[in-house]
PDB file of C-alpha atoms and ligand atoms in Angstrom:
ATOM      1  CA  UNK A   1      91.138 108.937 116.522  1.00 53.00           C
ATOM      2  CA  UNK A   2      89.332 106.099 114.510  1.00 56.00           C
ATOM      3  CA  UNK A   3      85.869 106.048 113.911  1.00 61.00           C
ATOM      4  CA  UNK A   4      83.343 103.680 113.219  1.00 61.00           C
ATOM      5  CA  UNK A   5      83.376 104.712 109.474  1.00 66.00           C
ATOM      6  CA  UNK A   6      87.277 104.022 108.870  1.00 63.00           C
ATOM      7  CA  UNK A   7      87.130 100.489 110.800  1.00 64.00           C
ATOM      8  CA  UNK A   8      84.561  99.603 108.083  1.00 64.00           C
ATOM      9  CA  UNK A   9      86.360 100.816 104.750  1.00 70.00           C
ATOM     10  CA  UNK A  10      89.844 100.168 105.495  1.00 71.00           C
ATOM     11  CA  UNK A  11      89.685  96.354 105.479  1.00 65.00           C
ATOM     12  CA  UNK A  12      87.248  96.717 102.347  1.00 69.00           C
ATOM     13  CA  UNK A  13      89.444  98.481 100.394  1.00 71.00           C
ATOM     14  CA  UNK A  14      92.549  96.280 101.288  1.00 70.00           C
ATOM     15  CA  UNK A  15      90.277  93.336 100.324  1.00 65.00           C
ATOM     16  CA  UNK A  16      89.475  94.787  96.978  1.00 71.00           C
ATOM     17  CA  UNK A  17      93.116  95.733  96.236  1.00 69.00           C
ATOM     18  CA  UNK A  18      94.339  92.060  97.175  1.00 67.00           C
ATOM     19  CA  UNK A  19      91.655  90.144  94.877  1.00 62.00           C
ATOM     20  CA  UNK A  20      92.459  92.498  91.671  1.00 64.00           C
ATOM     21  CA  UNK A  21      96.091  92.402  92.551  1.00 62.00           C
ATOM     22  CA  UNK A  22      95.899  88.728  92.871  1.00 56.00           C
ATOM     23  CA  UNK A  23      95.173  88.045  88.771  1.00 56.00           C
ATOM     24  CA  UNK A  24      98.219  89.625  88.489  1.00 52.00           C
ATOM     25  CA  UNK A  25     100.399  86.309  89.293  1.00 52.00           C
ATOM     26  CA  UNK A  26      98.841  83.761  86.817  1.00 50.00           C
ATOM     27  CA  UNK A  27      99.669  80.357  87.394  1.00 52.00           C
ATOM     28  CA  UNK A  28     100.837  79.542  83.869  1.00 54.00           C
ATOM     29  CA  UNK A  29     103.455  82.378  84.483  1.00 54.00           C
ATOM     30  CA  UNK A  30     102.832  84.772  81.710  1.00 58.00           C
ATOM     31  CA  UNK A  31     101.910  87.203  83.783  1.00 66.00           C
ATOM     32  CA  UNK A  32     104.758  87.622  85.810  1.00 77.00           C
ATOM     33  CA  UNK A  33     107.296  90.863  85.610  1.00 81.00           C
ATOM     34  CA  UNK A  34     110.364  89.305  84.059  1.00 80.00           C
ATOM     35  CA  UNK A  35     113.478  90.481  85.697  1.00 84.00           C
ATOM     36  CA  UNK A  36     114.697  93.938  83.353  1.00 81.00           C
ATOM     37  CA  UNK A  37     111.503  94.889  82.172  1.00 81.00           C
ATOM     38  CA  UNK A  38     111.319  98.832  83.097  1.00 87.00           C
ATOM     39  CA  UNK A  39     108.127  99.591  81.530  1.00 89.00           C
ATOM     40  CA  UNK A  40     106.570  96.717  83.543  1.00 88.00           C
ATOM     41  CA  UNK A  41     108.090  98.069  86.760  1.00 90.00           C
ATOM     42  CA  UNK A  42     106.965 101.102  86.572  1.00 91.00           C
ATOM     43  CA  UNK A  43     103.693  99.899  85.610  1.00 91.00           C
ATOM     44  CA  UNK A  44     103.719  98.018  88.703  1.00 89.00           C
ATOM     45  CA  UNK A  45     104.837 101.422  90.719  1.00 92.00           C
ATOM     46  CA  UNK A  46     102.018 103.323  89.669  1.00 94.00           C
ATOM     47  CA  UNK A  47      99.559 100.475  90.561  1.00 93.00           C
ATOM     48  CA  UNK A  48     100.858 100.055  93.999  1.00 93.00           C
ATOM     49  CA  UNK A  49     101.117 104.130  94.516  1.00 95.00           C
ATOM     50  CA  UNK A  50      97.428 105.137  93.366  1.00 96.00           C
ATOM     51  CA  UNK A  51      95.856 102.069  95.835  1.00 93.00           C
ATOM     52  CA  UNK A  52      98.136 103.271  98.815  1.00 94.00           C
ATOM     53  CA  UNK A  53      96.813 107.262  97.231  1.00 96.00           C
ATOM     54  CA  UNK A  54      93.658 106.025  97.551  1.00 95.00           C
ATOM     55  CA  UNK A  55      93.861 105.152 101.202  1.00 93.00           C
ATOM     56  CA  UNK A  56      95.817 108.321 102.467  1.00 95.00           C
ATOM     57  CA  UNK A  57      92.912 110.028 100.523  1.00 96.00           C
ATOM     58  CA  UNK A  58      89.968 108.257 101.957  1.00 94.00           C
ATOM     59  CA  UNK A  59      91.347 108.558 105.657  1.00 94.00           C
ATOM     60  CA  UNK A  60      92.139 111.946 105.468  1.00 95.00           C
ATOM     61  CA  UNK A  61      88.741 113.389 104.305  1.00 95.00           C
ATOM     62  CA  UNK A  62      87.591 111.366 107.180  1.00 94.00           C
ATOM     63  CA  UNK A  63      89.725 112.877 109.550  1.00 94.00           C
ATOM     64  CA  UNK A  64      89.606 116.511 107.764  1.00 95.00           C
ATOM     65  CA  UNK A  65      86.179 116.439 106.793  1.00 92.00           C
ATOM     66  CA  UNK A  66      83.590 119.692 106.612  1.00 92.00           C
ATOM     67  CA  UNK A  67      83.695 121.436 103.594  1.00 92.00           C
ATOM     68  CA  UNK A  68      86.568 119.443 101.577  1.00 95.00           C
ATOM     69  CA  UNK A  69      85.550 116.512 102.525  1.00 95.00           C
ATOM     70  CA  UNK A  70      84.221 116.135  99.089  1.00 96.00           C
ATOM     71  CA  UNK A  71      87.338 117.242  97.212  1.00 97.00           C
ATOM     72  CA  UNK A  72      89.368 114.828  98.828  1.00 97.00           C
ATOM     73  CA  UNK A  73      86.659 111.836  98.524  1.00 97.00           C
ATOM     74  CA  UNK A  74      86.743 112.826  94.476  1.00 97.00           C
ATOM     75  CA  UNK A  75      91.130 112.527  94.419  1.00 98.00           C
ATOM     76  CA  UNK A  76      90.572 108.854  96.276  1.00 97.00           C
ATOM     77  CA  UNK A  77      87.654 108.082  93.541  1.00 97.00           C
ATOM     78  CA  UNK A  78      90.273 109.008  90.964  1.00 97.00           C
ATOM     79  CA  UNK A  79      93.203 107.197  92.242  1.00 97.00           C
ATOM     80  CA  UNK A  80      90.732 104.354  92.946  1.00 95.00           C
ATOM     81  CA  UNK A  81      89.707 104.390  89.422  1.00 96.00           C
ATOM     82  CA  UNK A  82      93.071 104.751  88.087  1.00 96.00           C
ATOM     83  CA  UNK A  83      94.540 101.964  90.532  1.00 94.00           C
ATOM     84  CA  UNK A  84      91.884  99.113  89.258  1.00 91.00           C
ATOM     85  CA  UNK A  85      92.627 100.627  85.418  1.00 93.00           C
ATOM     86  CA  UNK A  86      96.405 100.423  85.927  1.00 93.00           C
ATOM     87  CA  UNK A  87      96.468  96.361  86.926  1.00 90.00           C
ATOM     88  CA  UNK A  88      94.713  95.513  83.828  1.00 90.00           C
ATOM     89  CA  UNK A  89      97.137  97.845  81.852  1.00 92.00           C
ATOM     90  CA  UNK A  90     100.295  96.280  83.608  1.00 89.00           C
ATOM     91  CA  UNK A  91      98.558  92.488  83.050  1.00 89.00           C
ATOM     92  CA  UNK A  92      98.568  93.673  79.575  1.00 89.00           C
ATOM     93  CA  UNK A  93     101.926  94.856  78.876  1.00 88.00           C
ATOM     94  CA  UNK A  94     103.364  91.979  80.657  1.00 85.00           C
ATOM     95  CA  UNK A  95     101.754  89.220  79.242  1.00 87.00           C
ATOM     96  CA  UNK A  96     101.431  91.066  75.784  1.00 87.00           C
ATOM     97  CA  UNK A  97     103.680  93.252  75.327  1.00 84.00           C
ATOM     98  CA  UNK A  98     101.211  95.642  73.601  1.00 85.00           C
ATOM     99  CA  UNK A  99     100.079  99.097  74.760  1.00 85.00           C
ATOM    100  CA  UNK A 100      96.967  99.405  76.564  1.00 87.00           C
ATOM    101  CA  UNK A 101      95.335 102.649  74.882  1.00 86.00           C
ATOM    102  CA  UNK A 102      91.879 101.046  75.451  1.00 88.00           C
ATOM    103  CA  UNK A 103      91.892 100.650  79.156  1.00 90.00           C
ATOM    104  CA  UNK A 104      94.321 104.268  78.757  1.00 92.00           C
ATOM    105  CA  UNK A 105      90.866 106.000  77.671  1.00 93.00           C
ATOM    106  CA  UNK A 106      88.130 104.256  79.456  1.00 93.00           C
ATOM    107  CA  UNK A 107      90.066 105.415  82.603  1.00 95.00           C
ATOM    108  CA  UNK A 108      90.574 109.082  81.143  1.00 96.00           C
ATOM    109  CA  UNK A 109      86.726 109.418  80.830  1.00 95.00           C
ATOM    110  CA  UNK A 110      86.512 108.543  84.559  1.00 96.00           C
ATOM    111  CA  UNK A 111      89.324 110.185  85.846  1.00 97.00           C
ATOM    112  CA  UNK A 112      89.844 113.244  83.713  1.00 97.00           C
ATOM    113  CA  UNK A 113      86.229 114.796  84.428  1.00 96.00           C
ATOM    114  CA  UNK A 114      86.944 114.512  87.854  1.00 97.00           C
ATOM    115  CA  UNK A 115      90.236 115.839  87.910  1.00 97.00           C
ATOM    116  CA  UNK A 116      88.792 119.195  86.261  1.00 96.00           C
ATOM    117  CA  UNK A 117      85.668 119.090  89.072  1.00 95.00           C
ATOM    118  CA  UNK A 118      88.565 119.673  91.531  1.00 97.00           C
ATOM    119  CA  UNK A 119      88.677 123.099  90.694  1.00 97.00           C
ATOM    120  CA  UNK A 120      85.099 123.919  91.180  1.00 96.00           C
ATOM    121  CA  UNK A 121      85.273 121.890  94.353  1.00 96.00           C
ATOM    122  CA  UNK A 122      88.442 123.717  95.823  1.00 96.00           C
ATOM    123  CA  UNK A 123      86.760 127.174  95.009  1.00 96.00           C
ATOM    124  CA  UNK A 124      82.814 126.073  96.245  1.00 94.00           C
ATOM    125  CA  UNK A 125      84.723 125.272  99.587  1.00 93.00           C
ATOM    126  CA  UNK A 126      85.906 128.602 100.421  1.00 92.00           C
ATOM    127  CA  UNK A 127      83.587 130.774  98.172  1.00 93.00           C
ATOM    128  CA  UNK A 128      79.809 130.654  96.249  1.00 92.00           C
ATOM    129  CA  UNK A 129      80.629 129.397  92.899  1.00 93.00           C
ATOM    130  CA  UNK A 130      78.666 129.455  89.936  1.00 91.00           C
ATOM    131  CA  UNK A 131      77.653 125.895  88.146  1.00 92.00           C
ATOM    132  CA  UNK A 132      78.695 127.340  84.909  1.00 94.00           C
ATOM    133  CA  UNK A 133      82.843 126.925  85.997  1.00 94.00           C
ATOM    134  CA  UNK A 134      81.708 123.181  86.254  1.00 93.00           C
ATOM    135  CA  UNK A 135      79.675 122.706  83.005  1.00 95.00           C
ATOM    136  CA  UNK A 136      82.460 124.359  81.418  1.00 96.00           C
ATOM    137  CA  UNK A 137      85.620 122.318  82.498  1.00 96.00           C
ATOM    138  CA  UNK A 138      83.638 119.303  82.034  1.00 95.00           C
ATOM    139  CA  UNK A 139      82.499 119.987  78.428  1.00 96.00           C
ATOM    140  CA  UNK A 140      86.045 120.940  77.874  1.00 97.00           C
ATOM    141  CA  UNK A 141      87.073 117.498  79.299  1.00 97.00           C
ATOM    142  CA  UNK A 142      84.794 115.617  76.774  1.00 96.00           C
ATOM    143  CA  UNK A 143      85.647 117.555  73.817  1.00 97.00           C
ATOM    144  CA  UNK A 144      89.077 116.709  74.332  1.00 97.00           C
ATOM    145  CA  UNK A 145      88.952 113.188  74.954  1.00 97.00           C
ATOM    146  CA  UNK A 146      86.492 111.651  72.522  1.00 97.00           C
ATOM    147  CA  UNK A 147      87.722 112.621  69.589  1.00 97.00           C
ATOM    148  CA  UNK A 148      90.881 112.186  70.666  1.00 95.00           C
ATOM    149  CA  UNK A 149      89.988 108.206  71.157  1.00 94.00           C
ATOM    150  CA  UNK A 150      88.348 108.674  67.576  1.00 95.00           C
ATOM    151  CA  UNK A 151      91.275 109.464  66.432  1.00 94.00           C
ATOM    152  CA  UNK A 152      93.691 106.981  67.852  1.00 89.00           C
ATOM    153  CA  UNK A 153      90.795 104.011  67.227  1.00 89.00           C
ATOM    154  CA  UNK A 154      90.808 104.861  63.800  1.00 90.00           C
ATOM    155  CA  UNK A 155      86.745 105.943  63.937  1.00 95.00           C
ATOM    156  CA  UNK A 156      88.225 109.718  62.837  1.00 95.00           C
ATOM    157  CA  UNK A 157      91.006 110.844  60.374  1.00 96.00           C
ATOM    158  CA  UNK A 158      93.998 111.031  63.555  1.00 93.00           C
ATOM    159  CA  UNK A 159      94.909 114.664  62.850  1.00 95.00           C
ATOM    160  CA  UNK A 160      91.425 115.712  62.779  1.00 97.00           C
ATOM    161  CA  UNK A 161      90.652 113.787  66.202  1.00 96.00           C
ATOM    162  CA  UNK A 162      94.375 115.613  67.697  1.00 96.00           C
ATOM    163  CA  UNK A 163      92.793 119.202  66.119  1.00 97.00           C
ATOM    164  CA  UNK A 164      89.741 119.183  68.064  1.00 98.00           C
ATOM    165  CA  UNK A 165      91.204 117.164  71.552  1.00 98.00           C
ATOM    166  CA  UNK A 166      93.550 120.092  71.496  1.00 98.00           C
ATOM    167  CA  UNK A 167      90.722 122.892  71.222  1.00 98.00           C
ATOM    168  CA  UNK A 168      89.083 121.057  74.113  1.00 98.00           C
ATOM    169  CA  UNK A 169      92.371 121.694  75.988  1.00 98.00           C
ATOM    170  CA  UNK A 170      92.331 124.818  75.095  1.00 98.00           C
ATOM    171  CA  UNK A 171      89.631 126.181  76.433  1.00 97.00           C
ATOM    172  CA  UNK A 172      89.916 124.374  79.654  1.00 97.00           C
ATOM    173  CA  UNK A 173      93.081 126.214  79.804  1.00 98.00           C
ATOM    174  CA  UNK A 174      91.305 129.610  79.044  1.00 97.00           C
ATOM    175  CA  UNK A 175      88.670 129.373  81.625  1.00 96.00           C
ATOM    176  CA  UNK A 176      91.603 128.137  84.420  1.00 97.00           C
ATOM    177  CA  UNK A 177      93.791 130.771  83.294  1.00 98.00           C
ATOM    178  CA  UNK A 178      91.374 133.680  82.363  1.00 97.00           C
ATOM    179  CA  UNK A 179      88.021 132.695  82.878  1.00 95.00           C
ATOM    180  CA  UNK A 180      85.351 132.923  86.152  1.00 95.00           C
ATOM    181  CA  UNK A 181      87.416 129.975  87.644  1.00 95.00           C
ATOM    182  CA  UNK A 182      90.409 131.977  87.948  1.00 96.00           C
ATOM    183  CA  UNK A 183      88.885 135.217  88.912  1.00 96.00           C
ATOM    184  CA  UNK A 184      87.267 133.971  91.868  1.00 95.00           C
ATOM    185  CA  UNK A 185      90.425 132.093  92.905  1.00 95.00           C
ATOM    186  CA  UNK A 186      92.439 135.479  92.361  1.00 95.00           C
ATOM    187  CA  UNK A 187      90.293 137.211  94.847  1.00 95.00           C
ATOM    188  CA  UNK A 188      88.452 135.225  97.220  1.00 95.00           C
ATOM    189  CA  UNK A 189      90.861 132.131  98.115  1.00 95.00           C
ATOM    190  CA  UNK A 190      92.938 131.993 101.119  1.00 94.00           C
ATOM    191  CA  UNK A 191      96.724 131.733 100.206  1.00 95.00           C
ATOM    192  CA  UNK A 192      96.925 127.994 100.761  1.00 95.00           C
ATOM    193  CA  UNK A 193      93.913 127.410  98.258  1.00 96.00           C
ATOM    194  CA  UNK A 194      95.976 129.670  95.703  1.00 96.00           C
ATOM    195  CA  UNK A 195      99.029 128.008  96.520  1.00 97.00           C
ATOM    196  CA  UNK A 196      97.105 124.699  95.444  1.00 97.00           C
ATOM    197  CA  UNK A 197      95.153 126.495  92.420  1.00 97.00           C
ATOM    198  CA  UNK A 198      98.419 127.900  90.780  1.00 97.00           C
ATOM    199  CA  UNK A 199     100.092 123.960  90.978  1.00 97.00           C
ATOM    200  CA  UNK A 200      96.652 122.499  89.832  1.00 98.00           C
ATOM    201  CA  UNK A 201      96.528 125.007  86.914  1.00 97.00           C
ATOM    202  CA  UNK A 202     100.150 123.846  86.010  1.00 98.00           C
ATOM    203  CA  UNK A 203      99.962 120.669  86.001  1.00 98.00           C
ATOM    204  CA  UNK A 204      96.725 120.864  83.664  1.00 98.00           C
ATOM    205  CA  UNK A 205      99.393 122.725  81.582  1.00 98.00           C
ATOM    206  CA  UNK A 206     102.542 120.782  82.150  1.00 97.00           C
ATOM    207  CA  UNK A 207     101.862 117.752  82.986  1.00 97.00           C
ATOM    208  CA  UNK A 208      99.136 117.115  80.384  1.00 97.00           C
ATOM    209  CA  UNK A 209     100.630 118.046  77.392  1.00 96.00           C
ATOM    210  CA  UNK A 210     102.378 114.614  77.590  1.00 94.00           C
ATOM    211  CA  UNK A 211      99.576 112.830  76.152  1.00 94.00           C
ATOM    212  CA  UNK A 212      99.009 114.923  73.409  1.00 94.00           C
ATOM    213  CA  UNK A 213     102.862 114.659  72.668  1.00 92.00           C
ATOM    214  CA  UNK A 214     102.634 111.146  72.991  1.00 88.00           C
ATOM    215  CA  UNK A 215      99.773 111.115  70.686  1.00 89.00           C
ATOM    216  CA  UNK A 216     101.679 113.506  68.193  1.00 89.00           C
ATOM    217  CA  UNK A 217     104.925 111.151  68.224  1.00 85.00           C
ATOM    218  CA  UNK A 218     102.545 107.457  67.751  1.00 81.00           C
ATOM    219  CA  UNK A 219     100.269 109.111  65.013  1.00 79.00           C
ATOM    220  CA  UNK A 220     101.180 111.897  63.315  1.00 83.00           C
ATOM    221  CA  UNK A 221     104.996 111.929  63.067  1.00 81.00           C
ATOM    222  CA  UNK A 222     104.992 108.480  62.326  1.00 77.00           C
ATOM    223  CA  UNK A 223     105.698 106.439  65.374  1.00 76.00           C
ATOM    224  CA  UNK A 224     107.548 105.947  68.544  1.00 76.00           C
ATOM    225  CA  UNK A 225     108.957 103.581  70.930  1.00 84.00           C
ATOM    226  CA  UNK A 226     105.882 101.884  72.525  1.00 84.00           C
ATOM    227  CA  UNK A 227     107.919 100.912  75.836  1.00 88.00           C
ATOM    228  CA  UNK A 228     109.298 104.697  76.312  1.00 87.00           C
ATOM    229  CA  UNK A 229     105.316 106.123  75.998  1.00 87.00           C
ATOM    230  CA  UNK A 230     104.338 103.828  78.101  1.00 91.00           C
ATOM    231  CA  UNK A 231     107.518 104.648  80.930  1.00 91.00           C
ATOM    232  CA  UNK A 232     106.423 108.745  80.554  1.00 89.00           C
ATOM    233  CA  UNK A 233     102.573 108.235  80.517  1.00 91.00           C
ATOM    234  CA  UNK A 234     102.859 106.130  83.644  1.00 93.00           C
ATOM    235  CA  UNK A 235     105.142 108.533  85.643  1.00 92.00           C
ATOM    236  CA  UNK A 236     103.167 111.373  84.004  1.00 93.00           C
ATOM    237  CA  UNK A 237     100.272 109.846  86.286  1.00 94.00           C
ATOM    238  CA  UNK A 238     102.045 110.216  89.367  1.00 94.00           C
ATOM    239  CA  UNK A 239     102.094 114.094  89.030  1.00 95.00           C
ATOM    240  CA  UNK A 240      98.831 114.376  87.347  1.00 97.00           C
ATOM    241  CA  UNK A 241      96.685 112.106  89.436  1.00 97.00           C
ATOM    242  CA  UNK A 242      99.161 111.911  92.685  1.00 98.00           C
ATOM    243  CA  UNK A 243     100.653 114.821  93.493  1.00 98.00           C
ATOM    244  CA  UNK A 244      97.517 116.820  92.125  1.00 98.00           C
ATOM    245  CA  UNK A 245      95.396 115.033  95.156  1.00 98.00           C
ATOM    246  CA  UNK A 246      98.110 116.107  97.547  1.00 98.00           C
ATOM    247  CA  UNK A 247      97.945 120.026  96.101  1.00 98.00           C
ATOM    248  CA  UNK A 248      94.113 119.419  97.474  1.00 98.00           C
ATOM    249  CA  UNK A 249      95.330 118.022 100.695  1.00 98.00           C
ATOM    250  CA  UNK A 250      97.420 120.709 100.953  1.00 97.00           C
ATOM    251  CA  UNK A 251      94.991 123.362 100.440  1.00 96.00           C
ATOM    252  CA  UNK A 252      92.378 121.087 103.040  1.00 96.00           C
ATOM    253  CA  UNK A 253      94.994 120.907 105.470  1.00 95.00           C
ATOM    254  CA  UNK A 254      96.073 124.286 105.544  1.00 94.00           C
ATOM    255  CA  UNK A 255      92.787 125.889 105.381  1.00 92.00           C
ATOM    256  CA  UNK A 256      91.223 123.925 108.102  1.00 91.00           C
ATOM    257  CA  UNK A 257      94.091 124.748 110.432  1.00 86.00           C
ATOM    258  CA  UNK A 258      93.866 128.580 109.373  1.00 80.00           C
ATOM    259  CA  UNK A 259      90.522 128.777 111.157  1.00 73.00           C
ATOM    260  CA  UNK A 260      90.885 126.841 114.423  1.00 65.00           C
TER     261      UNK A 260
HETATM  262  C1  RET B 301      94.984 110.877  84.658  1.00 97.61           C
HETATM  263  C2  RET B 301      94.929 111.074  83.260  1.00 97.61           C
HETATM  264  C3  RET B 301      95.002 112.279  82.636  1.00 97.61           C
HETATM  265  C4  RET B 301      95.204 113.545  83.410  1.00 97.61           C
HETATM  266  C5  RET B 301      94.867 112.283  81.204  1.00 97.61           C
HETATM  267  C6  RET B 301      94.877 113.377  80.438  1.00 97.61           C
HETATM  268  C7  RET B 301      94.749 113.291  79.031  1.00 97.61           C
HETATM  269  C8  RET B 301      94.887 114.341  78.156  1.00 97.61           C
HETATM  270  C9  RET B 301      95.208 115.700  78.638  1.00 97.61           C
HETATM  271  C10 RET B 301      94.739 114.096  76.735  1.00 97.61           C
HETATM  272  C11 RET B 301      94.847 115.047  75.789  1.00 97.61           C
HETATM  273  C12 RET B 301      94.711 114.930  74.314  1.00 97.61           C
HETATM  274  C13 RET B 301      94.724 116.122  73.588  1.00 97.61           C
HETATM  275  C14 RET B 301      94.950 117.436  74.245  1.00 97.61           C
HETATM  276  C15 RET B 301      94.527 116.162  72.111  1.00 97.61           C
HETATM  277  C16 RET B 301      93.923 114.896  71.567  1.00 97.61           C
HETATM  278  C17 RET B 301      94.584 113.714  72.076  1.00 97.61           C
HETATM  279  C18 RET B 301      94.537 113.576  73.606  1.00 97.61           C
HETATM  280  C19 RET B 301      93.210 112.950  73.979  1.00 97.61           C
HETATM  281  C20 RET B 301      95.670 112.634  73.955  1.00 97.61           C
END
């Protein structure tokens, strides 16, 4: 069934999509994908898979609603968020050629926080939750990324900036692994929402280390192949902003079926 709510967003967000999407085919023709250019296809792949994401997301929260609706309204904000970031990244790499670690960060402070709010979400919807889980992730989150940026912008000495981005890792890896987060997950989740924890907790692990790799090959070990950081961070975003939204769904789905 459609309701009122989904007949209203639906042709909003296609509009949306259509005008950024639009800019993308410039009438002087620089900014159109020349035939062999990988990085810009997959730039374009990403783009095109976080805006049809962001629909699936949207819809089903509708349709699933109750107590995730909220956790799968956040993975639509981020693929939302990423989507609009991603067709000014891919404008810039094809008319430019350059890498777009600007627009990379702005969307990282957007997207990143709200990636790590998942877990408190996941866990408030099946259990009482402290605040603190949340204040910590997020903290985690900004210690992480700003000097990280600092250190790529040149505003910080780059293996100072990579030293304290990775302690911010760290710890959001202690308190997913270790800490309250992962004790209340151990005990009071139902096995779907564990199922979805353990994959969310490995992807924070697996998945992310890419961009500190990335950042360890283009700053500290002296430099790397712009086009091949640019094919792995953009694929690295279909597991880490993607599939992580579906480990939610998953969890959403499952749950909500477990009880009727
Ligand atoms: C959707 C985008 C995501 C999940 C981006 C994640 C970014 C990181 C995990 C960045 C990590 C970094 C460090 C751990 C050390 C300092 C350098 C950073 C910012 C690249």
């Amino acid at each position: 069934m459609i309701n009122n709510k989904q007949w209203v967003i639906t042709p909003f967000l296609v509009f949306v999509l259509a005008l950024v999407s639009h800019s993308a085919t410039a009438a002087d023709g620089s900014t159109v994908l020349q035939s062999g250019d990988f990085v810009g296809y997959s730039f374009w792949l990403i783009s095109m898979a976080l805006a049809a994401s962001t629909i699936f997301f949207l819809m089903e929260s509708m349709r699933i609603g109750g107590k995730w609706a909220t956790s799968l309204t956040v993975s639509a904000l981020v693929t939302f968020i990423a989507a609009f970031h991603y067709m000014y990244m891919r404008e810039v790499w094809v008319s430019t050629g350059a890498t777009p670690t600007d627009f990379r960060y702005i969307d990282w402070l957007l997207t990143v926080p709200l990636l790590m709010i998942e877990f408190y979400l996941i866990l408030a919807a099946i259990a009482k939750v402290s605040g603190g889980i949340f204040w910590r992730l997020l903290i985690g989150t900004l210690v992480m990324l700003v000097p990280g940026y600092m250190g790529e912008a040149g505003y910080l000495n780059p293996t100072l900036g990579f030293g304290i981005g990775m302690l911010g890792w760290l710890f959001i890896l202690y308190e997913i692994f270790f800490g309250e987060a992962s004790k209340v997950a151990a005990t009071q989740a139902p096995p779907a929402v564990q199922t979805a924890y353990m994959l969310m907790k490995w992807t924070v692990t697996v998945g992310w280390a890419i961009y500190p790799i990335g950042y360890f090959f283009g700053y500290l070990a002296g430099g790397t192949d712009m086009g091949t950081l640019n094919i792995v961070y953009n694929l690295a975003d279909v597991l880490n902003k993607i599939a992580f939204g579906l480990f939610i769904w998953y969890a959403a789905n499952e749950a909500t079926a477990a009880k009727t």
